[in-house]
Amino acid sequence: MSLILIHTDRFGDHRPPPGHPERVERAEVMHGVAAAWKQRGRIVQPPRPATRDELGRVHTDAYLKTIDATAGRAVSLDPDTYTSPDSRDVALLAAGAAIGAVDAIVQSRATRVLALVRPPGHHAERERPMGFCLYNSVAAAAAHALTLGMARVAIMDYDVHHGNGTQWIFYEDPRVLYVSTHQYPFYPGTGASEDIGRGAGAGFTLNVPLEAGSTDGDYDEVFKALVIPVIDQFRPELLLISAGFDAHERDPLARMRLSTAGYAGLTRSLCDAAERHCHGRVVAVTEGGYDLSALKSCLESTISVLDGAPAQSPSEPLRSATPRSRVAIAQTRSAHAKYWKL
Ligand SMILES: [Zn+2]
């Protein structure tokens, strides 16, 4: 197993207004985690900016021009999404980090890559910014993998919010399996289990809406019943993770009850699936996660899982499943009965 991180201190130069949850301190947590990794003699690669061609695979030209026009300025793009003078350039580095992660894997420089980036990306749609996101970095990474000749790419999005941007970008594309677990109903409002993809892409969007209060046990049940079986049947050549840590019990924005150990368990089961299908190749790209101590512990445990650390028994027992997972599993199973054996 070889894990590299992609990160730069530049991710601290995107500065939303004071009081915004997607704050500069998140970058400082990432800097600390990257520095500790480097101190262990491991590789932290700086990102390059995404190119226009690379972003043009997932965003319209008009949209790219809109974001270009924010360069050097502080702009409010919607009630949640802001730029500061450096934000456009920093977001280009975030997308470039995700794309560079795919390159590192294709060029056999790593089998696992964690891109420690901000701003997040999964709410950004083809032609609109949304939910703190400017460019959809994970989508740009998936599109890059397709361009390099991969036939099947899976994206697992365990951020607590539904990744509407990623879903819509690949909604009709059977080459990209998009799987999301998210608090529902909740921001951004999308992500019902009946939203399964369209046309040739029908069946290749798998939404698992979960009620607030879902526990480690609930997520574990959902992974065992839905997420892993669908990934196993899809047989991806690369597994991408939209690694949002805002389903953590400490998160101030959402109301889920995942622990750090619970998150590590999810990541481990994704890595195991990647071992079965794609030589262990996993790219994780950070999304949300707004409690700084939870962000730090989740990044550290994700790194240790991606680096192949064996499972440790958690110091506290994981919270057991509740009826919430049963309801979600039944709904998603019935919506996908035509497409997958679940
Ligand atoms: Zn989120």
mmCIF file of C-alpha atoms and ligand atoms in Angstrom:
data_model
loop_
_atom_site.group_PDB
_atom_site.id
_atom_site.type_symbol
_atom_site.label_atom_id
_atom_site.label_comp_id
_atom_site.label_asym_id
_atom_site.label_seq_id
_atom_site.Cartn_x
_atom_site.Cartn_y
_atom_site.Cartn_z
ATOM 1 C CA MET A 1 0.000 0.000 0.000
ATOM 2 C CA SER A 2 1.326 3.418 -0.799
ATOM 3 C CA LEU A 3 -0.509 6.504 0.365
ATOM 4 C CA ILE A 4 0.358 10.065 -0.578
ATOM 5 C CA LEU A 5 -1.316 13.286 0.498
ATOM 6 C CA ILE A 6 -1.914 16.269 -1.756
ATOM 7 C CA HIS A 7 -2.021 19.599 0.027
ATOM 8 C CA THR A 8 -0.742 23.169 0.063
ATOM 9 C CA ASP A 9 -0.867 26.007 2.582
ATOM 10 C CA ARG A 10 -2.670 27.966 -0.169
ATOM 11 C CA PHE A 11 -5.898 26.272 0.964
ATOM 12 C CA GLY A 12 -5.870 28.779 3.826
ATOM 13 C CA ASP A 13 -6.176 31.703 1.407
ATOM 14 C CA HIS A 14 -9.881 31.200 0.675
ATOM 15 C CA ARG A 15 -11.514 33.471 3.228
ATOM 16 C CA PRO A 16 -15.320 33.506 3.568
ATOM 17 C CA PRO A 17 -16.754 36.256 5.808
ATOM 18 C CA PRO A 18 -16.338 36.057 9.618
ATOM 19 C CA GLY A 19 -18.665 33.531 11.241
ATOM 20 C CA HIS A 20 -18.863 31.330 8.149
ATOM 21 C CA PRO A 21 -18.565 27.612 9.074
ATOM 22 C CA GLU A 22 -16.252 26.827 6.139
ATOM 23 C CA ARG A 23 -13.529 28.836 7.816
ATOM 24 C CA VAL A 24 -9.785 29.254 7.464
ATOM 25 C CA GLU A 25 -9.177 27.256 10.651
ATOM 26 C CA ARG A 26 -10.247 24.152 8.726
ATOM 27 C CA ALA A 27 -7.222 24.662 6.481
ATOM 28 C CA GLU A 28 -5.016 24.982 9.561
ATOM 29 C CA VAL A 29 -6.192 21.552 10.732
ATOM 30 C CA MET A 30 -5.308 20.179 7.300
ATOM 31 C CA HIS A 31 -1.873 21.870 7.392
ATOM 32 C CA GLY A 32 -1.172 20.222 10.753
ATOM 33 C CA VAL A 33 -2.189 16.780 9.516
ATOM 34 C CA ALA A 34 -0.094 17.177 6.344
ATOM 35 C CA ALA A 35 2.918 18.420 8.335
ATOM 36 C CA ALA A 36 2.736 15.418 10.680
ATOM 37 C CA TRP A 37 2.663 13.101 7.675
ATOM 38 C CA LYS A 38 5.717 14.788 6.188
ATOM 39 C CA GLN A 39 7.524 14.517 9.505
ATOM 40 C CA ARG A 40 7.080 10.781 9.305
ATOM 41 C CA GLY A 41 9.068 10.884 6.077
ATOM 42 C CA ARG A 42 6.008 10.409 3.877
ATOM 43 C CA ILE A 43 5.018 12.279 0.721
ATOM 44 C CA VAL A 44 2.916 15.446 0.614
ATOM 45 C CA GLN A 45 2.599 16.543 -2.990
ATOM 46 C CA PRO A 46 1.616 20.133 -3.809
ATOM 47 C CA PRO A 47 -1.327 20.444 -6.207
ATOM 48 C CA ARG A 48 -1.313 22.172 -9.568
ATOM 49 C CA PRO A 49 -4.282 24.272 -10.705
ATOM 50 C CA ALA A 50 -6.956 22.463 -12.729
ATOM 51 C CA THR A 51 -6.935 23.473 -16.388
ATOM 52 C CA ARG A 52 -9.839 24.923 -18.300
ATOM 53 C CA ASP A 53 -10.213 21.705 -20.312
ATOM 54 C CA GLU A 54 -10.312 19.597 -17.169
ATOM 55 C CA LEU A 55 -12.994 21.792 -15.562
ATOM 56 C CA GLY A 56 -14.895 22.058 -18.865
ATOM 57 C CA ARG A 57 -15.730 18.350 -18.559
ATOM 58 C CA VAL A 58 -17.981 19.090 -15.560
ATOM 59 C CA HIS A 59 -18.826 22.809 -15.804
ATOM 60 C CA THR A 60 -20.106 24.996 -18.632
ATOM 61 C CA ASP A 61 -17.901 27.612 -20.220
ATOM 62 C CA ALA A 62 -20.295 30.347 -19.086
ATOM 63 C CA TYR A 63 -20.001 29.113 -15.506
ATOM 64 C CA LEU A 64 -16.200 29.048 -15.621
ATOM 65 C CA LYS A 65 -16.280 32.652 -16.858
ATOM 66 C CA THR A 66 -18.578 33.615 -13.965
ATOM 67 C CA ILE A 67 -16.101 32.209 -11.439
ATOM 68 C CA ASP A 68 -13.154 33.768 -13.311
ATOM 69 C CA ALA A 69 -14.855 37.124 -12.884
ATOM 70 C CA THR A 70 -14.635 36.746 -9.075
ATOM 71 C CA ALA A 71 -10.819 36.580 -9.149
ATOM 72 C CA GLY A 72 -9.314 39.302 -6.998
ATOM 73 C CA ARG A 73 -12.691 40.175 -5.459
ATOM 74 C CA ALA A 74 -14.917 39.331 -2.525
ATOM 75 C CA VAL A 75 -18.271 38.278 -3.983
ATOM 76 C CA SER A 76 -21.430 36.745 -2.500
ATOM 77 C CA LEU A 77 -22.515 34.099 -5.013
ATOM 78 C CA ASP A 78 -25.483 32.825 -2.986
ATOM 79 C CA PRO A 79 -26.506 33.103 0.675
ATOM 80 C CA ASP A 80 -23.915 30.441 1.648
ATOM 81 C CA THR A 81 -21.216 30.766 -0.971
ATOM 82 C CA TYR A 82 -18.631 33.515 -0.972
ATOM 83 C CA THR A 83 -15.335 34.350 -2.575
ATOM 84 C CA SER A 84 -12.416 36.361 -1.253
ATOM 85 C CA PRO A 85 -9.785 37.758 -3.626
ATOM 86 C CA ASP A 86 -7.840 34.452 -3.798
ATOM 87 C CA SER A 87 -10.803 32.050 -3.795
ATOM 88 C CA ARG A 88 -10.890 31.361 -7.538
ATOM 89 C CA ASP A 89 -7.212 30.410 -7.573
ATOM 90 C CA VAL A 90 -7.516 28.334 -4.402
ATOM 91 C CA ALA A 91 -10.535 26.485 -5.829
ATOM 92 C CA LEU A 92 -8.521 25.776 -8.998
ATOM 93 C CA LEU A 93 -5.899 24.157 -6.749
ATOM 94 C CA ALA A 94 -8.590 22.125 -4.932
ATOM 95 C CA ALA A 95 -9.894 20.710 -8.226
ATOM 96 C CA GLY A 96 -6.314 20.278 -9.445
ATOM 97 C CA ALA A 97 -5.482 18.311 -6.292
ATOM 98 C CA ALA A 98 -8.334 15.869 -6.960
ATOM 99 C CA ILE A 99 -7.319 15.515 -10.620
ATOM 100 C CA GLY A 100 -3.656 15.135 -9.669
ATOM 101 C CA ALA A 101 -4.659 12.374 -7.255
ATOM 102 C CA VAL A 102 -6.056 10.375 -10.172
ATOM 103 C CA ASP A 103 -2.860 10.999 -12.131
ATOM 104 C CA ALA A 104 -0.755 9.750 -9.216
ATOM 105 C CA ILE A 105 -2.725 6.505 -9.233
ATOM 106 C CA VAL A 106 -2.740 6.034 -12.996
ATOM 107 C CA GLN A 107 1.007 6.686 -13.108
ATOM 108 C CA SER A 108 1.469 4.126 -10.288
ATOM 109 C CA ARG A 109 3.026 6.653 -7.911
ATOM 110 C CA ALA A 110 0.444 5.666 -5.283
ATOM 111 C CA THR A 111 -2.472 3.304 -4.736
ATOM 112 C CA ARG A 112 -4.160 5.585 -2.207
ATOM 113 C CA VAL A 113 -4.349 9.370 -2.277
ATOM 114 C CA LEU A 114 -5.943 11.822 0.134
ATOM 115 C CA ALA A 115 -6.475 15.327 -1.246
ATOM 116 C CA LEU A 116 -6.745 17.688 1.744
ATOM 117 C CA VAL A 117 -8.545 20.602 0.121
ATOM 118 C CA ARG A 118 -10.919 23.492 0.588
ATOM 119 C CA PRO A 119 -13.274 24.893 -0.494
ATOM 120 C CA PRO A 120 -15.373 21.710 -0.762
ATOM 121 C CA GLY A 121 -16.921 20.855 -4.128
ATOM 122 C CA HIS A 122 -19.803 18.383 -4.145
ATOM 123 C CA HIS A 123 -22.640 20.947 -4.199
ATOM 124 C CA ALA A 124 -21.234 22.805 -7.224
ATOM 125 C CA GLU A 125 -23.382 22.024 -10.231
ATOM 126 C CA ARG A 126 -22.532 22.225 -13.916
ATOM 127 C CA GLU A 127 -23.571 25.862 -14.040
ATOM 128 C CA ARG A 128 -23.967 27.122 -10.517
ATOM 129 C CA PRO A 129 -21.964 27.502 -7.324
ATOM 130 C CA MET A 130 -23.702 26.303 -4.185
ATOM 131 C CA GLY A 131 -23.233 25.364 -0.536
ATOM 132 C CA PHE A 132 -19.693 26.785 -0.054
ATOM 133 C CA CYS A 133 -18.564 25.084 -3.324
ATOM 134 C CA LEU A 134 -17.098 26.692 -6.459
ATOM 135 C CA TYR A 135 -15.728 23.849 -8.606
ATOM 136 C CA ASN A 136 -16.831 20.249 -8.209
ATOM 137 C CA SER A 137 -13.438 18.712 -7.478
ATOM 138 C CA VAL A 138 -14.504 15.085 -7.062
ATOM 139 C CA ALA A 139 -16.538 15.237 -10.282
ATOM 140 C CA ALA A 140 -13.539 16.702 -12.114
ATOM 141 C CA ALA A 141 -11.450 13.796 -10.774
ATOM 142 C CA ALA A 142 -14.008 11.227 -11.980
ATOM 143 C CA ALA A 143 -14.224 12.887 -15.407
ATOM 144 C CA HIS A 144 -10.437 12.858 -15.590
ATOM 145 C CA ALA A 145 -10.353 9.121 -14.854
ATOM 146 C CA LEU A 146 -12.858 8.526 -17.675
ATOM 147 C CA THR A 147 -10.741 10.614 -20.047
ATOM 148 C CA LEU A 148 -7.726 8.474 -19.142
ATOM 149 C CA GLY A 149 -9.656 5.420 -20.328
ATOM 150 C CA MET A 150 -11.329 4.037 -17.217
ATOM 151 C CA ALA A 151 -14.713 2.482 -17.956
ATOM 152 C CA ARG A 152 -16.236 2.475 -14.463
ATOM 153 C CA VAL A 153 -15.603 4.930 -11.646
ATOM 154 C CA ALA A 154 -17.471 4.838 -8.318
ATOM 155 C CA ILE A 155 -17.928 7.868 -6.069
ATOM 156 C CA MET A 156 -18.959 7.288 -2.446
ATOM 157 C CA ASP A 157 -20.115 10.486 -0.792
ATOM 158 C CA TYR A 158 -20.454 10.130 2.984
ATOM 159 C CA ASP A 159 -20.585 13.863 3.665
ATOM 160 C CA VAL A 160 -23.753 14.485 5.709
ATOM 161 C CA HIS A 161 -25.199 16.609 2.892
ATOM 162 C CA HIS A 162 -26.367 15.187 -0.407
ATOM 163 C CA GLY A 163 -23.893 15.929 -3.195
ATOM 164 C CA ASN A 164 -26.420 17.383 -5.600
ATOM 165 C CA GLY A 165 -23.722 18.724 -7.915
ATOM 166 C CA THR A 166 -21.989 15.383 -8.363
ATOM 167 C CA GLN A 167 -25.320 13.600 -8.776
ATOM 168 C CA TRP A 168 -26.583 15.863 -11.549
ATOM 169 C CA ILE A 169 -23.277 16.008 -13.421
ATOM 170 C CA PHE A 170 -23.296 12.202 -13.867
ATOM 171 C CA TYR A 171 -27.063 11.610 -13.683
ATOM 172 C CA GLU A 172 -27.287 10.125 -17.187
ATOM 173 C CA ASP A 173 -23.825 8.546 -17.251
ATOM 174 C CA PRO A 174 -23.588 4.802 -16.524
ATOM 175 C CA ARG A 175 -19.788 4.989 -16.304
ATOM 176 C CA VAL A 176 -19.957 6.792 -12.958
ATOM 177 C CA LEU A 177 -21.720 5.197 -9.991
ATOM 178 C CA TYR A 178 -22.676 7.902 -7.489
ATOM 179 C CA VAL A 179 -23.605 6.658 -4.004
ATOM 180 C CA SER A 180 -24.577 9.043 -1.207
ATOM 181 C CA THR A 181 -25.555 8.608 2.431
ATOM 182 C CA HIS A 182 -26.952 11.849 3.833
ATOM 183 C CA GLN A 183 -29.193 13.385 6.477
ATOM 184 C CA TYR A 184 -32.670 13.808 4.982
ATOM 185 C CA PRO A 185 -34.663 15.964 4.837
ATOM 186 C CA PHE A 186 -31.839 18.486 5.057
ATOM 187 C CA TYR A 187 -29.787 20.891 2.960
ATOM 188 C CA PRO A 188 -29.715 20.942 -0.091
ATOM 189 C CA GLY A 189 -33.102 19.192 -0.304
ATOM 190 C CA THR A 190 -32.152 16.653 -2.979
ATOM 191 C CA GLY A 191 -31.194 13.006 -2.531
ATOM 192 C CA ALA A 192 -34.494 11.110 -2.287
ATOM 193 C CA SER A 193 -34.149 7.355 -2.706
ATOM 194 C CA GLU A 194 -36.342 7.538 -5.848
ATOM 195 C CA ASP A 195 -33.714 9.679 -7.594
ATOM 196 C CA ILE A 196 -31.823 6.852 -9.254
ATOM 197 C CA GLY A 197 -30.385 8.369 -12.435
ATOM 198 C CA ARG A 198 -31.941 8.855 -15.861
ATOM 199 C CA GLY A 199 -31.705 7.307 -19.322
ATOM 200 C CA ALA A 200 -28.542 5.237 -19.672
ATOM 201 C CA GLY A 201 -27.635 6.379 -16.149
ATOM 202 C CA ALA A 202 -30.737 4.834 -14.523
ATOM 203 C CA GLY A 203 -29.622 2.784 -11.515
ATOM 204 C CA PHE A 204 -26.202 4.437 -11.325
ATOM 205 C CA THR A 205 -27.223 7.014 -8.711
ATOM 206 C CA LEU A 206 -27.883 5.389 -5.338
ATOM 207 C CA ASN A 207 -29.248 7.712 -2.686
ATOM 208 C CA VAL A 208 -29.615 6.578 0.910
ATOM 209 C CA PRO A 209 -31.498 9.320 2.773
ATOM 210 C CA LEU A 210 -31.133 8.842 6.519
ATOM 211 C CA GLU A 211 -33.056 10.478 9.332
ATOM 212 C CA ALA A 212 -31.261 12.799 11.743
ATOM 213 C CA GLY A 213 -29.813 10.872 14.667
ATOM 214 C CA SER A 214 -28.457 7.959 12.606
ATOM 215 C CA THR A 215 -25.678 6.112 14.417
ATOM 216 C CA ASP A 216 -22.505 4.177 13.641
ATOM 217 C CA GLY A 217 -24.667 1.049 13.611
ATOM 218 C CA ASP A 218 -27.103 2.578 11.122
ATOM 219 C CA TYR A 219 -24.336 3.550 8.724
ATOM 220 C CA ASP A 220 -22.777 0.118 9.119
ATOM 221 C CA GLU A 221 -26.083 -1.582 8.242
ATOM 222 C CA VAL A 222 -26.544 0.675 5.221
ATOM 223 C CA PHE A 223 -23.027 -0.057 3.992
ATOM 224 C CA LYS A 224 -23.528 -3.807 4.398
ATOM 225 C CA ALA A 225 -26.979 -3.892 2.815
ATOM 226 C CA LEU A 226 -26.593 -1.341 0.014
ATOM 227 C CA VAL A 227 -23.347 0.542 -0.487
ATOM 228 C CA ILE A 228 -20.858 -2.317 -0.607
ATOM 229 C CA PRO A 229 -23.106 -4.743 -2.546
ATOM 230 C CA VAL A 230 -23.706 -2.111 -5.248
ATOM 231 C CA ILE A 231 -20.005 -1.271 -5.473
ATOM 232 C CA ASP A 232 -19.246 -5.012 -5.691
ATOM 233 C CA GLN A 233 -21.707 -5.450 -8.553
ATOM 234 C CA PHE A 234 -20.495 -2.307 -10.354
ATOM 235 C CA ARG A 235 -16.824 -3.391 -10.116
ATOM 236 C CA PRO A 236 -15.174 0.058 -10.288
ATOM 237 C CA GLU A 237 -11.712 0.577 -11.724
ATOM 238 C CA LEU A 238 -11.238 3.424 -9.261
ATOM 239 C CA LEU A 239 -13.063 4.347 -6.068
ATOM 240 C CA LEU A 240 -13.392 8.023 -5.157
ATOM 241 C CA ILE A 241 -14.578 9.163 -1.747
ATOM 242 C CA SER A 242 -16.236 12.539 -1.183
ATOM 243 C CA ALA A 243 -14.827 12.622 2.313
ATOM 244 C CA GLY A 244 -17.045 14.942 4.317
ATOM 245 C CA PHE A 245 -16.853 14.553 8.100
ATOM 246 C CA ASP A 246 -19.935 16.578 9.008
ATOM 247 C CA ALA A 247 -21.967 13.435 9.845
ATOM 248 C CA HIS A 248 -19.770 13.308 12.972
ATOM 249 C CA GLU A 249 -21.644 13.588 16.273
ATOM 250 C CA ARG A 250 -19.711 16.781 17.134
ATOM 251 C CA ASP A 251 -20.570 18.616 13.928
ATOM 252 C CA PRO A 252 -22.374 21.923 14.521
ATOM 253 C CA LEU A 253 -24.332 21.962 11.223
ATOM 254 C CA ALA A 254 -25.893 18.498 11.122
ATOM 255 C CA ARG A 255 -27.484 16.054 13.551
ATOM 256 C CA MET A 256 -25.971 12.658 12.820
ATOM 257 C CA ARG A 257 -24.211 10.500 15.414
ATOM 258 C CA LEU A 258 -21.228 8.992 13.626
ATOM 259 C CA SER A 259 -18.096 8.680 15.759
ATOM 260 C CA THR A 260 -14.530 8.926 14.508
ATOM 261 C CA ALA A 261 -14.263 5.129 14.795
ATOM 262 C CA GLY A 262 -17.545 4.782 12.912
ATOM 263 C CA TYR A 263 -16.179 6.880 10.048
ATOM 264 C CA ALA A 264 -12.985 4.817 10.027
ATOM 265 C CA GLY A 265 -15.052 1.654 9.705
ATOM 266 C CA LEU A 266 -16.852 3.045 6.646
ATOM 267 C CA THR A 267 -13.572 4.019 5.007
ATOM 268 C CA ARG A 268 -12.129 0.596 5.775
ATOM 269 C CA SER A 269 -15.026 -1.208 4.107
ATOM 270 C CA LEU A 270 -14.565 1.004 1.028
ATOM 271 C CA CYS A 271 -10.840 0.184 0.951
ATOM 272 C CA ASP A 272 -11.679 -3.533 1.222
ATOM 273 C CA ALA A 273 -14.039 -3.188 -1.764
ATOM 274 C CA ALA A 274 -11.301 -1.385 -3.699
ATOM 275 C CA GLU A 275 -8.961 -4.296 -2.944
ATOM 276 C CA ARG A 276 -11.472 -6.677 -4.501
ATOM 277 C CA HIS A 277 -12.024 -4.664 -7.675
ATOM 278 C CA CYS A 278 -9.283 -2.182 -8.471
ATOM 279 C CA HIS A 279 -6.003 -3.185 -6.801
ATOM 280 C CA GLY A 280 -6.976 -1.098 -3.773
ATOM 281 C CA ARG A 281 -7.042 2.178 -5.708
ATOM 282 C CA VAL A 282 -8.814 4.861 -3.661
ATOM 283 C CA VAL A 283 -8.797 8.651 -3.961
ATOM 284 C CA ALA A 284 -10.380 10.548 -1.059
ATOM 285 C CA VAL A 285 -11.144 14.241 -1.502
ATOM 286 C CA THR A 286 -12.211 16.266 1.533
ATOM 287 C CA GLU A 287 -15.628 17.937 1.548
ATOM 288 C CA GLY A 288 -17.371 19.252 4.715
ATOM 289 C CA GLY A 289 -16.639 18.776 8.415
ATOM 290 C CA TYR A 290 -17.061 21.843 10.595
ATOM 291 C CA ASP A 291 -16.027 20.793 14.090
ATOM 292 C CA LEU A 292 -12.273 21.254 14.139
ATOM 293 C CA SER A 293 -11.462 18.495 16.618
ATOM 294 C CA ALA A 294 -13.711 15.998 14.779
ATOM 295 C CA LEU A 295 -12.149 17.060 11.486
ATOM 296 C CA LYS A 296 -8.668 16.445 12.871
ATOM 297 C CA SER A 297 -9.451 13.046 14.388
ATOM 298 C CA CYS A 298 -11.330 11.922 11.262
ATOM 299 C CA LEU A 299 -8.505 13.002 8.957
ATOM 300 C CA GLU A 300 -5.981 11.159 11.125
ATOM 301 C CA SER A 301 -8.052 7.991 11.234
ATOM 302 C CA THR A 302 -8.788 8.180 7.492
ATOM 303 C CA ILE A 303 -5.069 8.448 6.820
ATOM 304 C CA SER A 304 -4.351 5.471 9.002
ATOM 305 C CA VAL A 305 -7.056 3.368 7.278
ATOM 306 C CA LEU A 306 -5.949 4.432 3.787
ATOM 307 C CA ASP A 307 -2.400 3.558 4.800
ATOM 308 C CA GLY A 308 -3.544 0.014 5.549
ATOM 309 C CA ALA A 309 -3.711 0.040 9.347
ATOM 310 C CA PRO A 310 -5.609 -2.962 10.717
ATOM 311 C CA ALA A 311 -8.942 -2.360 12.435
ATOM 312 C CA GLN A 312 -8.633 -1.365 16.076
ATOM 313 C CA SER A 313 -11.415 -2.036 18.479
ATOM 314 C CA PRO A 314 -12.832 1.367 19.396
ATOM 315 C CA SER A 315 -12.349 2.517 22.983
ATOM 316 C CA GLU A 316 -16.099 2.959 23.302
ATOM 317 C CA PRO A 317 -18.594 0.535 21.764
ATOM 318 C CA LEU A 318 -20.088 1.804 18.508
ATOM 319 C CA ARG A 319 -23.700 2.875 18.823
ATOM 320 C CA SER A 320 -26.015 0.180 17.564
ATOM 321 C CA ALA A 321 -28.428 0.435 14.670
ATOM 322 C CA THR A 322 -31.868 2.002 15.048
ATOM 323 C CA PRO A 323 -35.040 1.757 12.948
ATOM 324 C CA ARG A 324 -33.664 4.643 10.863
ATOM 325 C CA SER A 325 -31.392 2.348 8.853
ATOM 326 C CA ARG A 326 -34.143 -0.232 8.298
ATOM 327 C CA VAL A 327 -36.422 2.411 6.803
ATOM 328 C CA ALA A 328 -33.706 3.799 4.541
ATOM 329 C CA ILE A 329 -32.578 0.365 3.390
ATOM 330 C CA ALA A 330 -36.132 -0.690 2.507
ATOM 331 C CA GLN A 331 -36.760 2.498 0.508
ATOM 332 C CA THR A 332 -33.519 2.425 -1.432
ATOM 333 C CA ARG A 333 -33.779 -1.317 -2.059
ATOM 334 C CA SER A 334 -37.216 -0.935 -3.582
ATOM 335 C CA ALA A 335 -36.160 2.039 -5.737
ATOM 336 C CA HIS A 336 -33.247 -0.012 -7.120
ATOM 337 C CA ALA A 337 -34.903 -3.442 -7.368
ATOM 338 C CA LYS A 338 -34.660 -3.372 -11.176
ATOM 339 C CA TYR A 339 -30.960 -2.570 -11.232
ATOM 340 C CA TRP A 340 -29.080 -4.352 -8.454
ATOM 341 C CA LYS A 341 -29.354 -7.525 -6.368
ATOM 342 C CA LEU A 342 -29.837 -6.060 -2.896
HETATM 343 ZN ZN ZN B 1 -21.475 18.662 4.076
#
